[in-house]
mmCIF file with all atom_site columns, C-alpha atoms in Angstrom:
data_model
loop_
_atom_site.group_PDB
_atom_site.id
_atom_site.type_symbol
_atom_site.label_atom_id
_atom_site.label_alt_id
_atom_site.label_comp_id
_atom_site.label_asym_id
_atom_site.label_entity_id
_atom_site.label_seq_id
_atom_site.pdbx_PDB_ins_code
_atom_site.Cartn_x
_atom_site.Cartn_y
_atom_site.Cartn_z
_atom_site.occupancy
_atom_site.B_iso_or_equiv
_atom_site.pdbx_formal_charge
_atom_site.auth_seq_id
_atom_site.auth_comp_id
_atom_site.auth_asym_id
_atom_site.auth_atom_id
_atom_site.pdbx_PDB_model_num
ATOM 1   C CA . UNK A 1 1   ? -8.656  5.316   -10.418 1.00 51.00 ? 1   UNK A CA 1
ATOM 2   C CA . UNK A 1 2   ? -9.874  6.794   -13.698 1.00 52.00 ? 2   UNK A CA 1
ATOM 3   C CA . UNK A 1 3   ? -9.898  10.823  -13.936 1.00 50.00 ? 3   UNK A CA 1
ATOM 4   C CA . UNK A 1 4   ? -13.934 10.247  -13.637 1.00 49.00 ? 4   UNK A CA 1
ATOM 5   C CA . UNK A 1 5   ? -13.342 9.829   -10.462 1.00 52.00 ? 5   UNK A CA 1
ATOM 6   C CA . UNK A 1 6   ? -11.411 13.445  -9.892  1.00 52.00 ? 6   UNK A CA 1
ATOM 7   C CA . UNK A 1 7   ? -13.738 15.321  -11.815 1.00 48.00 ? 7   UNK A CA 1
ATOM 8   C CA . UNK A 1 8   ? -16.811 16.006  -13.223 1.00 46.00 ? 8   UNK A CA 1
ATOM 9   C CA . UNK A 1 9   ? -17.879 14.819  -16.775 1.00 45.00 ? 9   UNK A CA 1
ATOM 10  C CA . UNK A 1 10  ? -16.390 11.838  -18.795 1.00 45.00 ? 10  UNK A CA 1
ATOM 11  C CA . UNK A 1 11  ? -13.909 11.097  -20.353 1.00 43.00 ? 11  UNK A CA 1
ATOM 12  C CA . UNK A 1 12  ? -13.787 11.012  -24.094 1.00 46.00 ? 12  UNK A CA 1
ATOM 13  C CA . UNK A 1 13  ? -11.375 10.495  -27.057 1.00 54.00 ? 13  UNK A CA 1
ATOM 14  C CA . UNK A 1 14  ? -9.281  7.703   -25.626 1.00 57.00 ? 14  UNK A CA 1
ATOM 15  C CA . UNK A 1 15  ? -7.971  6.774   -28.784 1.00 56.00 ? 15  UNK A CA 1
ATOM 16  C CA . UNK A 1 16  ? -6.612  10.370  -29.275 1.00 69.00 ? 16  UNK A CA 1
ATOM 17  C CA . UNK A 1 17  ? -5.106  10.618  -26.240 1.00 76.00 ? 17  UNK A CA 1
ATOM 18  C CA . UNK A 1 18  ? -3.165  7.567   -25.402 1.00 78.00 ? 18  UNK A CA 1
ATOM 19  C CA . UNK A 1 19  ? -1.068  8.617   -28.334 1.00 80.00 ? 19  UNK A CA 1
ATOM 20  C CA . UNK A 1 20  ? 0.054   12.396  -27.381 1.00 86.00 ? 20  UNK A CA 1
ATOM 21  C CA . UNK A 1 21  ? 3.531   12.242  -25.741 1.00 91.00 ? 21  UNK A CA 1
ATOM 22  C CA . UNK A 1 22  ? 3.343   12.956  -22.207 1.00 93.00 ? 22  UNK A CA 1
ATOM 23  C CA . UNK A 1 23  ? 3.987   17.166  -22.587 1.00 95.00 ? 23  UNK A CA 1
ATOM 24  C CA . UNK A 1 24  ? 0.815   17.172  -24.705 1.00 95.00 ? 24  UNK A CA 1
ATOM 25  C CA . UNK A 1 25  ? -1.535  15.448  -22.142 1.00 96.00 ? 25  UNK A CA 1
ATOM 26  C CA . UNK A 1 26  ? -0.187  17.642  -19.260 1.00 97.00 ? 26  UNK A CA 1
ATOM 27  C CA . UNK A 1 27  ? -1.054  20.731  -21.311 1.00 96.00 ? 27  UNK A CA 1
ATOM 28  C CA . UNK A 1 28  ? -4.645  19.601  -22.477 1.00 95.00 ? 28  UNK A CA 1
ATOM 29  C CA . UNK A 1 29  ? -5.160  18.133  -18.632 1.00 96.00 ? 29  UNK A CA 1
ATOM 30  C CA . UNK A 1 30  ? -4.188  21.853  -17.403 1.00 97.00 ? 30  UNK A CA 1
ATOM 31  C CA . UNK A 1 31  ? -7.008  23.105  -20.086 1.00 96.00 ? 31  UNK A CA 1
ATOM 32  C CA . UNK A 1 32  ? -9.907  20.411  -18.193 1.00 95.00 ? 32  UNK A CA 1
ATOM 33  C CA . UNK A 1 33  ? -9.413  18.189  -20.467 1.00 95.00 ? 33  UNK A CA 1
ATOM 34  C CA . UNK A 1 34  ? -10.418 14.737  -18.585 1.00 95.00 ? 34  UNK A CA 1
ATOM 35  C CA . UNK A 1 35  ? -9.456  12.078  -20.817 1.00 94.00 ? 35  UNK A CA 1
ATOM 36  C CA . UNK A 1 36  ? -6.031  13.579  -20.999 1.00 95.00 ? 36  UNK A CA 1
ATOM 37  C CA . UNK A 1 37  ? -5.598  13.035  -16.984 1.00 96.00 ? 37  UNK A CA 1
ATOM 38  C CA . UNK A 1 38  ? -7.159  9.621   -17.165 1.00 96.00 ? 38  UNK A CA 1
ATOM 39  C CA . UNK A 1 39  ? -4.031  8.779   -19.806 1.00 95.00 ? 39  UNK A CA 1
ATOM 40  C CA . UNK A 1 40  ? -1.751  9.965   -17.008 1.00 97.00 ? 40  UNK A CA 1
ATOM 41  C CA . UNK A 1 41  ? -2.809  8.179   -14.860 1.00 96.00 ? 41  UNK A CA 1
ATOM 42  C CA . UNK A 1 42  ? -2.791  5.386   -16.399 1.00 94.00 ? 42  UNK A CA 1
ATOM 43  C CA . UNK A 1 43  ? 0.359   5.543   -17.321 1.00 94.00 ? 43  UNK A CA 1
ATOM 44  C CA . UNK A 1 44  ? 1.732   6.333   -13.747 1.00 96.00 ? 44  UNK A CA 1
ATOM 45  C CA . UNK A 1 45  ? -0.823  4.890   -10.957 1.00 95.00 ? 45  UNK A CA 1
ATOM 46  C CA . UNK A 1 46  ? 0.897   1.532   -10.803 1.00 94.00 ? 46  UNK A CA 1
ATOM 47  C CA . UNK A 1 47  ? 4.008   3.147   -10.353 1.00 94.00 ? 47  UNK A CA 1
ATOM 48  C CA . UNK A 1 48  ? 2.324   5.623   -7.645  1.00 96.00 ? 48  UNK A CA 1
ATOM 49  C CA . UNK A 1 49  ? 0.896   2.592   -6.734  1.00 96.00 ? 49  UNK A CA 1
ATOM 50  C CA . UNK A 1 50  ? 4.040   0.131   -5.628  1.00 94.00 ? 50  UNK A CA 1
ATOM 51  C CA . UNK A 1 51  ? 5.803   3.529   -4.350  1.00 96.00 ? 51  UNK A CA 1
ATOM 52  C CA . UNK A 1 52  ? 3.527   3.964   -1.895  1.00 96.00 ? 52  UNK A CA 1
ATOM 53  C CA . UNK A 1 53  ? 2.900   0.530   -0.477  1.00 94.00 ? 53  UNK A CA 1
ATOM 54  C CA . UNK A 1 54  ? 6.398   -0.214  -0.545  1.00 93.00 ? 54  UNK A CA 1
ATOM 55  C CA . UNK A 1 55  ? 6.605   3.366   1.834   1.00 95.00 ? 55  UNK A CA 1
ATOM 56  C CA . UNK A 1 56  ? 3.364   2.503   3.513   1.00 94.00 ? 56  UNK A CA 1
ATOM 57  C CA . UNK A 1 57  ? 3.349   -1.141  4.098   1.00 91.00 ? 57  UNK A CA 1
ATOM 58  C CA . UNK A 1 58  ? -0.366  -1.205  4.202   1.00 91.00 ? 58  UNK A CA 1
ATOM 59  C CA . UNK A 1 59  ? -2.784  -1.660  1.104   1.00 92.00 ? 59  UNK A CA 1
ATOM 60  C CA . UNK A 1 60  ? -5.796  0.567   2.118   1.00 92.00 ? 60  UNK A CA 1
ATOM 61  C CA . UNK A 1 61  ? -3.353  3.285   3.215   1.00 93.00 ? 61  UNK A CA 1
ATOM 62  C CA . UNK A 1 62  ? -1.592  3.154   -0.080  1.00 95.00 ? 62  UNK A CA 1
ATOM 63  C CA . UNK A 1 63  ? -4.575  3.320   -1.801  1.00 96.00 ? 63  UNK A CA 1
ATOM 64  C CA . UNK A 1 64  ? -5.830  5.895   0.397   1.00 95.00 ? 64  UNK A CA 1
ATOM 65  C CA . UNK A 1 65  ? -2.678  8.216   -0.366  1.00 97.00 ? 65  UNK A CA 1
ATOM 66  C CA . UNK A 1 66  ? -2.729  7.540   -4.169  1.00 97.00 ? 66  UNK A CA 1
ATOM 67  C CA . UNK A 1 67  ? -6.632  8.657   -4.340  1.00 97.00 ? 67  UNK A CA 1
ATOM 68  C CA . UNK A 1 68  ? -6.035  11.623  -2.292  1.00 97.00 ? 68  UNK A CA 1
ATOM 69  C CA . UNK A 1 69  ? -2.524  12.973  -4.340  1.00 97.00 ? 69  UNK A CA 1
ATOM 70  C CA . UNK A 1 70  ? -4.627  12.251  -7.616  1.00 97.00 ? 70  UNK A CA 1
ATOM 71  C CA . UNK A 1 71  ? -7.100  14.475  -6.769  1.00 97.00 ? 71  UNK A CA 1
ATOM 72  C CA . UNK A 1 72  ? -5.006  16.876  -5.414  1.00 97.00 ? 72  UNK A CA 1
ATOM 73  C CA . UNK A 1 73  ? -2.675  17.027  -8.614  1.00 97.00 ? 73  UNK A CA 1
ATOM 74  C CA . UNK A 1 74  ? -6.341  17.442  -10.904 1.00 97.00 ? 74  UNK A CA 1
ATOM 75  C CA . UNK A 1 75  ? -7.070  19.974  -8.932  1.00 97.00 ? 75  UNK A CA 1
ATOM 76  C CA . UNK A 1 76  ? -3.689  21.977  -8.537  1.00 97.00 ? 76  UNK A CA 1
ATOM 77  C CA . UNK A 1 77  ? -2.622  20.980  -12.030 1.00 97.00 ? 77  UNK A CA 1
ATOM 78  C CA . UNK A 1 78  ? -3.027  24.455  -13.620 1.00 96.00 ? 78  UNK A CA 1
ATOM 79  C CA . UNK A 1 79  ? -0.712  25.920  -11.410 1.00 96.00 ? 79  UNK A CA 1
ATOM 80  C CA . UNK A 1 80  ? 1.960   23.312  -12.903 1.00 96.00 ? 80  UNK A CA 1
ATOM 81  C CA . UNK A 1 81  ? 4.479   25.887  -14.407 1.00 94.00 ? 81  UNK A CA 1
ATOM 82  C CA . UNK A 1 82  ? 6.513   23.184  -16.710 1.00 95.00 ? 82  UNK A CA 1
ATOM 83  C CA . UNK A 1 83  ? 4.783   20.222  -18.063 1.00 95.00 ? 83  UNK A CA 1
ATOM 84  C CA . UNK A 1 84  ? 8.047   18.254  -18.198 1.00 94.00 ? 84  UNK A CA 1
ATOM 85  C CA . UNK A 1 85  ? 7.787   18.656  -14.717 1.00 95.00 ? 85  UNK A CA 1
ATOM 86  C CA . UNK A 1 86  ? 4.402   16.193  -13.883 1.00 97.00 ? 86  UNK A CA 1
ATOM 87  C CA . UNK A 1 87  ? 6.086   13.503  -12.783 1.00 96.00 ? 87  UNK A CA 1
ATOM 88  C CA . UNK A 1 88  ? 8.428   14.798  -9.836  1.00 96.00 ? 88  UNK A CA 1
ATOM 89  C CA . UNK A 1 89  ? 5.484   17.293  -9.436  1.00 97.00 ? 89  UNK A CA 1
ATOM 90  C CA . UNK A 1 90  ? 2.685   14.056  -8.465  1.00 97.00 ? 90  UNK A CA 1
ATOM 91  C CA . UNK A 1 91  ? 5.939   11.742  -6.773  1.00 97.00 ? 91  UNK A CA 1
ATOM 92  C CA . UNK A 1 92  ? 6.211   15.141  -4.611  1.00 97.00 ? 92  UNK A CA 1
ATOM 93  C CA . UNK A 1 93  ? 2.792   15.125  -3.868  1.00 97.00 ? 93  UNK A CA 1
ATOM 94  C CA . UNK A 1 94  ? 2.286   11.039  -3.205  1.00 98.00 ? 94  UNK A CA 1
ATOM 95  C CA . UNK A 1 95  ? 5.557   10.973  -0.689  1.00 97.00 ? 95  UNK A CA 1
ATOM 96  C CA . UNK A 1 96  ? 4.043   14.371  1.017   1.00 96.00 ? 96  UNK A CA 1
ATOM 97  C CA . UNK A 1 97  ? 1.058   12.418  1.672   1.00 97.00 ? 97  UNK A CA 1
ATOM 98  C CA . UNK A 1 98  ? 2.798   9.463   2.883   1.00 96.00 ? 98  UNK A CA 1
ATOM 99  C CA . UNK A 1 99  ? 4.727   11.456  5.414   1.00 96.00 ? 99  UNK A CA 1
ATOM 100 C CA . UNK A 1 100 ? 1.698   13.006  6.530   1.00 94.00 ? 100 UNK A CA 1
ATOM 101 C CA . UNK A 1 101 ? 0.299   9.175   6.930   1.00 93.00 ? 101 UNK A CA 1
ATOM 102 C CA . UNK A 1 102 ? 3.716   7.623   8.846   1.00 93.00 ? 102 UNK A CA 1
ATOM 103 C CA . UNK A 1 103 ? 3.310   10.801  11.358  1.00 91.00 ? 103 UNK A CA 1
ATOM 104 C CA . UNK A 1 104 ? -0.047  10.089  11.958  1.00 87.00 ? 104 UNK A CA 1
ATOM 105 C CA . UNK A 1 105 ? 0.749   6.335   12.606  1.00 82.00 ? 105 UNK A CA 1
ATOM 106 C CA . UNK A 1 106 ? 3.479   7.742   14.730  1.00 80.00 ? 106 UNK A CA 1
ATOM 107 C CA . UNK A 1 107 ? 1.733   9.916   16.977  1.00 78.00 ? 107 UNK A CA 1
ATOM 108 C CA . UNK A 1 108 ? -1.241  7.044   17.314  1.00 71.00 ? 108 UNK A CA 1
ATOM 109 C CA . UNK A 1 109 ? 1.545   4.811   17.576  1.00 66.00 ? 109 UNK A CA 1
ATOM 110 C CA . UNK A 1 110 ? -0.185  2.045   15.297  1.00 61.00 ? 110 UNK A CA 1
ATOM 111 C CA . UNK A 1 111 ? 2.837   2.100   13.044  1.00 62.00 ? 111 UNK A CA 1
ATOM 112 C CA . UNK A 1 112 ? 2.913   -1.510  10.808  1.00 66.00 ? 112 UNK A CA 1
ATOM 113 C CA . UNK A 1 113 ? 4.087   -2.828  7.891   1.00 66.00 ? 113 UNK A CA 1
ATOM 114 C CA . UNK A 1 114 ? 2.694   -5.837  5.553   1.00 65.00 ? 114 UNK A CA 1
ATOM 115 C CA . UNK A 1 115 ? 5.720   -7.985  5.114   1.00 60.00 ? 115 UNK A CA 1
ATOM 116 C CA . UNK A 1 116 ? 5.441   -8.053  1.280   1.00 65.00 ? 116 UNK A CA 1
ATOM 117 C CA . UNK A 1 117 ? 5.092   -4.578  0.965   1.00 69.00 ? 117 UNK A CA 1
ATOM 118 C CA . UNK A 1 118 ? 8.939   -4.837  -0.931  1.00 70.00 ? 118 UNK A CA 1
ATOM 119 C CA . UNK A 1 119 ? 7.170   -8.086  -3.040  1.00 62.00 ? 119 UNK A CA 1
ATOM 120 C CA . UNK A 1 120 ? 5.883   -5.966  -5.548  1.00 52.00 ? 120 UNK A CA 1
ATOM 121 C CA . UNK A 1 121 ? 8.834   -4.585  -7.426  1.00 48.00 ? 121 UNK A CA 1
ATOM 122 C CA . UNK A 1 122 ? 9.477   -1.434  -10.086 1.00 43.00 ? 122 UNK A CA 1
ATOM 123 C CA . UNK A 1 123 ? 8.313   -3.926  -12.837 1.00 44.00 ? 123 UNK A CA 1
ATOM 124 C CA . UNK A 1 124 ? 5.383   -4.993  -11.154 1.00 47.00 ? 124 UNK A CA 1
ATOM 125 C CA . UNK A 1 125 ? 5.966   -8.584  -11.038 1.00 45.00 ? 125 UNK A CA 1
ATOM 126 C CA . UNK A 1 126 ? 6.490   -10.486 -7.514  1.00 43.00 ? 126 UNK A CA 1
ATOM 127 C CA . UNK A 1 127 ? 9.625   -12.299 -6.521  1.00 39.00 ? 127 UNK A CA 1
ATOM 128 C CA . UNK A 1 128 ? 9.676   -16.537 -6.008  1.00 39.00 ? 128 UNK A CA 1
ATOM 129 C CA . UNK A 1 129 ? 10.263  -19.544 -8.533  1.00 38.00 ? 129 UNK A CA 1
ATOM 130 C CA . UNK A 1 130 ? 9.199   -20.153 -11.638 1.00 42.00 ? 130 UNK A CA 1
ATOM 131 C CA . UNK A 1 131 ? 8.606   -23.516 -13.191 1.00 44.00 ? 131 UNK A CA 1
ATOM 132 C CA . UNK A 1 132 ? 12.588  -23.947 -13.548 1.00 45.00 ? 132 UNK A CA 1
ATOM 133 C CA . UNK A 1 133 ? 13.724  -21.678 -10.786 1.00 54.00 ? 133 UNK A CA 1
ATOM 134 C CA . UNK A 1 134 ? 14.988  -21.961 -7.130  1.00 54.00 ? 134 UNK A CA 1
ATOM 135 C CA . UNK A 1 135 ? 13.726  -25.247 -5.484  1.00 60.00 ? 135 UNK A CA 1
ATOM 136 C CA . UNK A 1 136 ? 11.204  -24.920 -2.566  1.00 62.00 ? 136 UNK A CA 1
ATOM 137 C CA . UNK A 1 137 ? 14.257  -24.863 0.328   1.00 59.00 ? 137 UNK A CA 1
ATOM 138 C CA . UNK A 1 138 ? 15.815  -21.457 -1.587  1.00 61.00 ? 138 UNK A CA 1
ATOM 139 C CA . UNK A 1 139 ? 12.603  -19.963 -2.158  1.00 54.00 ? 139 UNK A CA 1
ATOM 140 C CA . UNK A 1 140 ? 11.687  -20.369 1.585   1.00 63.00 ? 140 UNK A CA 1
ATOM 141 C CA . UNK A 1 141 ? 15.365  -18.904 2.240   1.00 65.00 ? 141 UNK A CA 1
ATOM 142 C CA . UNK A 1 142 ? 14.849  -15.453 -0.444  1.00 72.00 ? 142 UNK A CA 1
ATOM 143 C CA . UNK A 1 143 ? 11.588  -14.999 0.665   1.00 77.00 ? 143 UNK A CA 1
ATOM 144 C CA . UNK A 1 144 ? 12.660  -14.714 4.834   1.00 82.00 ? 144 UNK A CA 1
ATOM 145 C CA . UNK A 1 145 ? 15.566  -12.680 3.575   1.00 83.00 ? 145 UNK A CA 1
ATOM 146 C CA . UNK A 1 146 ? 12.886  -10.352 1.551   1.00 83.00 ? 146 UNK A CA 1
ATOM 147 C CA . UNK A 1 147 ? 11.201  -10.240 4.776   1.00 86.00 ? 147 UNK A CA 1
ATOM 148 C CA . UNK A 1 148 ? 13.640  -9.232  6.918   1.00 87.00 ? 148 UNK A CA 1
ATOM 149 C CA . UNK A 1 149 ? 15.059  -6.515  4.106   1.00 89.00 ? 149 UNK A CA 1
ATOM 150 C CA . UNK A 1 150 ? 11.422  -5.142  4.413   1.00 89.00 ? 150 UNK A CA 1
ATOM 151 C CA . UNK A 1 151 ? 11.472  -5.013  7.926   1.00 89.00 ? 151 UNK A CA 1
ATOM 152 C CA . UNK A 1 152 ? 14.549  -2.759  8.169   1.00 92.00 ? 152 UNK A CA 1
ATOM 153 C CA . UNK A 1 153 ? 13.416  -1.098  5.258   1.00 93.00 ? 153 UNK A CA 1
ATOM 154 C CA . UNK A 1 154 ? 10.293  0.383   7.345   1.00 91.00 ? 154 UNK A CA 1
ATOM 155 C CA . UNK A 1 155 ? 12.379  1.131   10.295  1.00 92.00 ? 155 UNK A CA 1
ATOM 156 C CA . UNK A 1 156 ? 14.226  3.671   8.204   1.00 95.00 ? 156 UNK A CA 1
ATOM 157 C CA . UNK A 1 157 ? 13.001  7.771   9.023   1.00 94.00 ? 157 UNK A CA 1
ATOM 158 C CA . UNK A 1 158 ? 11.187  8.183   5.887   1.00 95.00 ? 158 UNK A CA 1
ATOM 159 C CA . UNK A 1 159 ? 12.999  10.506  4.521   1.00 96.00 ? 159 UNK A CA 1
ATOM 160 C CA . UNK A 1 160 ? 15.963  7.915   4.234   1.00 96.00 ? 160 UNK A CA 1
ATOM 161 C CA . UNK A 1 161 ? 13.192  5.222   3.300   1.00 96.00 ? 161 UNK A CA 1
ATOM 162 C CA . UNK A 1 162 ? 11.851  7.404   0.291   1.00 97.00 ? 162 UNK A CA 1
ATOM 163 C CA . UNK A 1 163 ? 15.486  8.244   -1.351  1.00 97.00 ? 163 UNK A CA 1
ATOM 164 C CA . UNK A 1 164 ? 16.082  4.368   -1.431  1.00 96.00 ? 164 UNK A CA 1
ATOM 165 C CA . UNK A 1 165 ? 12.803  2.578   -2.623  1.00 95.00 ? 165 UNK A CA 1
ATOM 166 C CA . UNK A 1 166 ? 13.142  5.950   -5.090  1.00 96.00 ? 166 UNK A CA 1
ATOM 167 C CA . UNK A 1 167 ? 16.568  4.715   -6.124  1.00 95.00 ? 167 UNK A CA 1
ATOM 168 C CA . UNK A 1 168 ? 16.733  1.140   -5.646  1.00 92.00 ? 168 UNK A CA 1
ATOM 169 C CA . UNK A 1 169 ? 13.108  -0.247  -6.502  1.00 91.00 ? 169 UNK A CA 1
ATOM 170 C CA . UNK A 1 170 ? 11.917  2.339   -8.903  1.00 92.00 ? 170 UNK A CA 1
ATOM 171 C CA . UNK A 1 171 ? 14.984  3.401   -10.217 1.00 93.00 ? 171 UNK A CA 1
ATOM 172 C CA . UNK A 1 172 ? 14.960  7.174   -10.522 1.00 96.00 ? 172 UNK A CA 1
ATOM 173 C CA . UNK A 1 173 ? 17.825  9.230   -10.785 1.00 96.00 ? 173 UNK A CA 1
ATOM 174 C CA . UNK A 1 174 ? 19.455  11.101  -8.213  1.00 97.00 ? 174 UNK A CA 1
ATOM 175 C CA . UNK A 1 175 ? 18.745  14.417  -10.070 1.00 96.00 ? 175 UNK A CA 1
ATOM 176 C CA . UNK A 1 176 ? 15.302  12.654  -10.298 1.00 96.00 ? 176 UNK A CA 1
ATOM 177 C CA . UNK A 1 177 ? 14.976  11.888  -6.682  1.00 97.00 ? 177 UNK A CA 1
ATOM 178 C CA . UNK A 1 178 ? 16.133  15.224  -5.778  1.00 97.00 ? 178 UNK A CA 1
ATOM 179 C CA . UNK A 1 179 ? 13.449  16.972  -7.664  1.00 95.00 ? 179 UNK A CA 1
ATOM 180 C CA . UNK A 1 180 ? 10.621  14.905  -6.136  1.00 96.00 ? 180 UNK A CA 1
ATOM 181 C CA . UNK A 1 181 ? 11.931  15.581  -2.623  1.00 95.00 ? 181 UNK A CA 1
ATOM 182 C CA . UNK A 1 182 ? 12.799  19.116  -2.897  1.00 94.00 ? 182 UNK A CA 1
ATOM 183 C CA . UNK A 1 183 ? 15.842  18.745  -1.518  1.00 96.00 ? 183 UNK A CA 1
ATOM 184 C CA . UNK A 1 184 ? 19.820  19.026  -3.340  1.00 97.00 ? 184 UNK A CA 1
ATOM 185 C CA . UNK A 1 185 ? 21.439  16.188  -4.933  1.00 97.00 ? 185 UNK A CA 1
ATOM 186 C CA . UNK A 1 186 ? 23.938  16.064  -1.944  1.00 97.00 ? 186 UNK A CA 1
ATOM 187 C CA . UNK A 1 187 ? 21.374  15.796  0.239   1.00 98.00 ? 187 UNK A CA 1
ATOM 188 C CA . UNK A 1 188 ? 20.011  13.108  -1.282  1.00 98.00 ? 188 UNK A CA 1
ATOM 189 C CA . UNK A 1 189 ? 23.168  11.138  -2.093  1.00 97.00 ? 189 UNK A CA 1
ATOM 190 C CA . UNK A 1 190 ? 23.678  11.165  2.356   1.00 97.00 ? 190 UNK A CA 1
ATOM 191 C CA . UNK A 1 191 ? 20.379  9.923   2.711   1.00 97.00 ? 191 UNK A CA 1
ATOM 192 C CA . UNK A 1 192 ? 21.102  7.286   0.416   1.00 97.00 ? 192 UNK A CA 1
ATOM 193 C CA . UNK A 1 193 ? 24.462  6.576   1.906   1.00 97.00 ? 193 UNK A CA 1
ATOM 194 C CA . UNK A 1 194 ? 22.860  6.170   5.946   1.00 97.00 ? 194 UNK A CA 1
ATOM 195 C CA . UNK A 1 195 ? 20.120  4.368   4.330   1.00 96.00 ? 195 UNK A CA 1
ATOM 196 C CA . UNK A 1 196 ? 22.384  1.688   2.616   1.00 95.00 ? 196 UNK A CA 1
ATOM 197 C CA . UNK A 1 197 ? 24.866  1.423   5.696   1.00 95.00 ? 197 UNK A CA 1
ATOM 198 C CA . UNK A 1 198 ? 21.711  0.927   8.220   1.00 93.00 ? 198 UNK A CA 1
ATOM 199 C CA . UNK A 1 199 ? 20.848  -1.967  5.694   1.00 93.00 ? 199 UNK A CA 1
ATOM 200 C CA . UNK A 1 200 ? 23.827  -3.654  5.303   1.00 92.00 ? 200 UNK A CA 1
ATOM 201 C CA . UNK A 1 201 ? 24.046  -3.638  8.884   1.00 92.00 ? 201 UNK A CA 1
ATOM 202 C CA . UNK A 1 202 ? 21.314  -5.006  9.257   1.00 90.00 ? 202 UNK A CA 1
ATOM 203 C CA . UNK A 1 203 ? 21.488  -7.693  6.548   1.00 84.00 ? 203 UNK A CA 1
ATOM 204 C CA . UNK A 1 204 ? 25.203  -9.166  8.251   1.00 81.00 ? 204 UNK A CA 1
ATOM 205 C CA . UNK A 1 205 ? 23.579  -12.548 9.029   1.00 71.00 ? 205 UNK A CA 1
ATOM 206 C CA . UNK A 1 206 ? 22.349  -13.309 5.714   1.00 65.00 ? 206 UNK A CA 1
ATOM 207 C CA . UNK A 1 207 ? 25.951  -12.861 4.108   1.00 62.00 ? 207 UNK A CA 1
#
């Protein structure tokens, strides 16, 4: 999604953009500028991206979410009080909307998960062998294990299930973390803790 698509206009002066740090984009994105948010963006959809399939387990719904927090951050960007604070800010927003998306499944009880909805890790690149890697038997093995991970992974509340994939596949901080849930550090550490027992547990018959 390009910031074309969140506003009106087009964008213009690329070049000049992609190399402002990220403080100066914020700023001229919070003035209208449009090719400034289409640099953020492209420097954090993918992220947005993997976060919210890997919370979602569905494509279209991931999708769905990242359109819908992009144009909500365009639109409530000027009431952003501290640029160094975009990135929590528009996490914040995405794992709202995905909470808002897991009710809804909930209550419609169509809740489901793709089973490679882990796959696509913080670096972007999917698990399984290379040319010299694991031989066909292993791969078979990591990927059912990868599976099963992901399926315990989704039966996690989400609130437990956003302070892990936040930790342990994109890698945040918990001070990080903490400031894209709203919540204290303490609060985030237990959620961690429940999360990564319930897993363990879970994971016994592959040790």
């Amino acid at each position: 999604m390009s910031a074309s698509e969140v506003g009106h206009g087009t964008a213009s002066t690329a070049t000049a953009t992609s190399s402002l740090d990220q403080g100066s984009l914020v700023a001229r994105a919070q003035d209208g500028d449009l090719a400034a948010f289409d640099e953020l963006v492209q420097r954090y959809s993918s992220r947005l991206y993997r976060y919210a399939y890997s919370m979602l387990g569905n494509r279209q719904d991931a999708e769905d979410a990242l359109q819908d927090t992009l144009v909500r951050v365009w639109r409530f960007l000027p009431e952003l009080t501290s640029v160094d604070a975009f990135g929590a800010w528009t996490y914040r927003a995405l794992t709202r909307q995905c909470f808002t998306l897991l009710a809804r499944r909930r209550a419609q009880r169509t809740e489901a998960y793709a089973a490679d909805s882990l796959a696509v890790l913080a670096d972007g690149q999917r698990p399984g062998p290379g040319p010299t890697e694991e031989d066909p038997a292993d791969h078979v093995v990591s990927r059912q294990r990868l599976e099963e991970l992901t399926r315990l992974v989704h039966l996690l509340p989400p609130e437990q299930r956003a302070c892990w994939l936040l930790r342990e596949v994109q890698g945040h901080s918990y001070g990080q973390i903490a400031a894209v849930l709203g919540v204290p550090e303490s609060t985030v550490r237990g959620r961690l803790a429940r999360a990564r027992e319930r897993l363990a547990e879970g994971m016994t018959s592959w040790r």
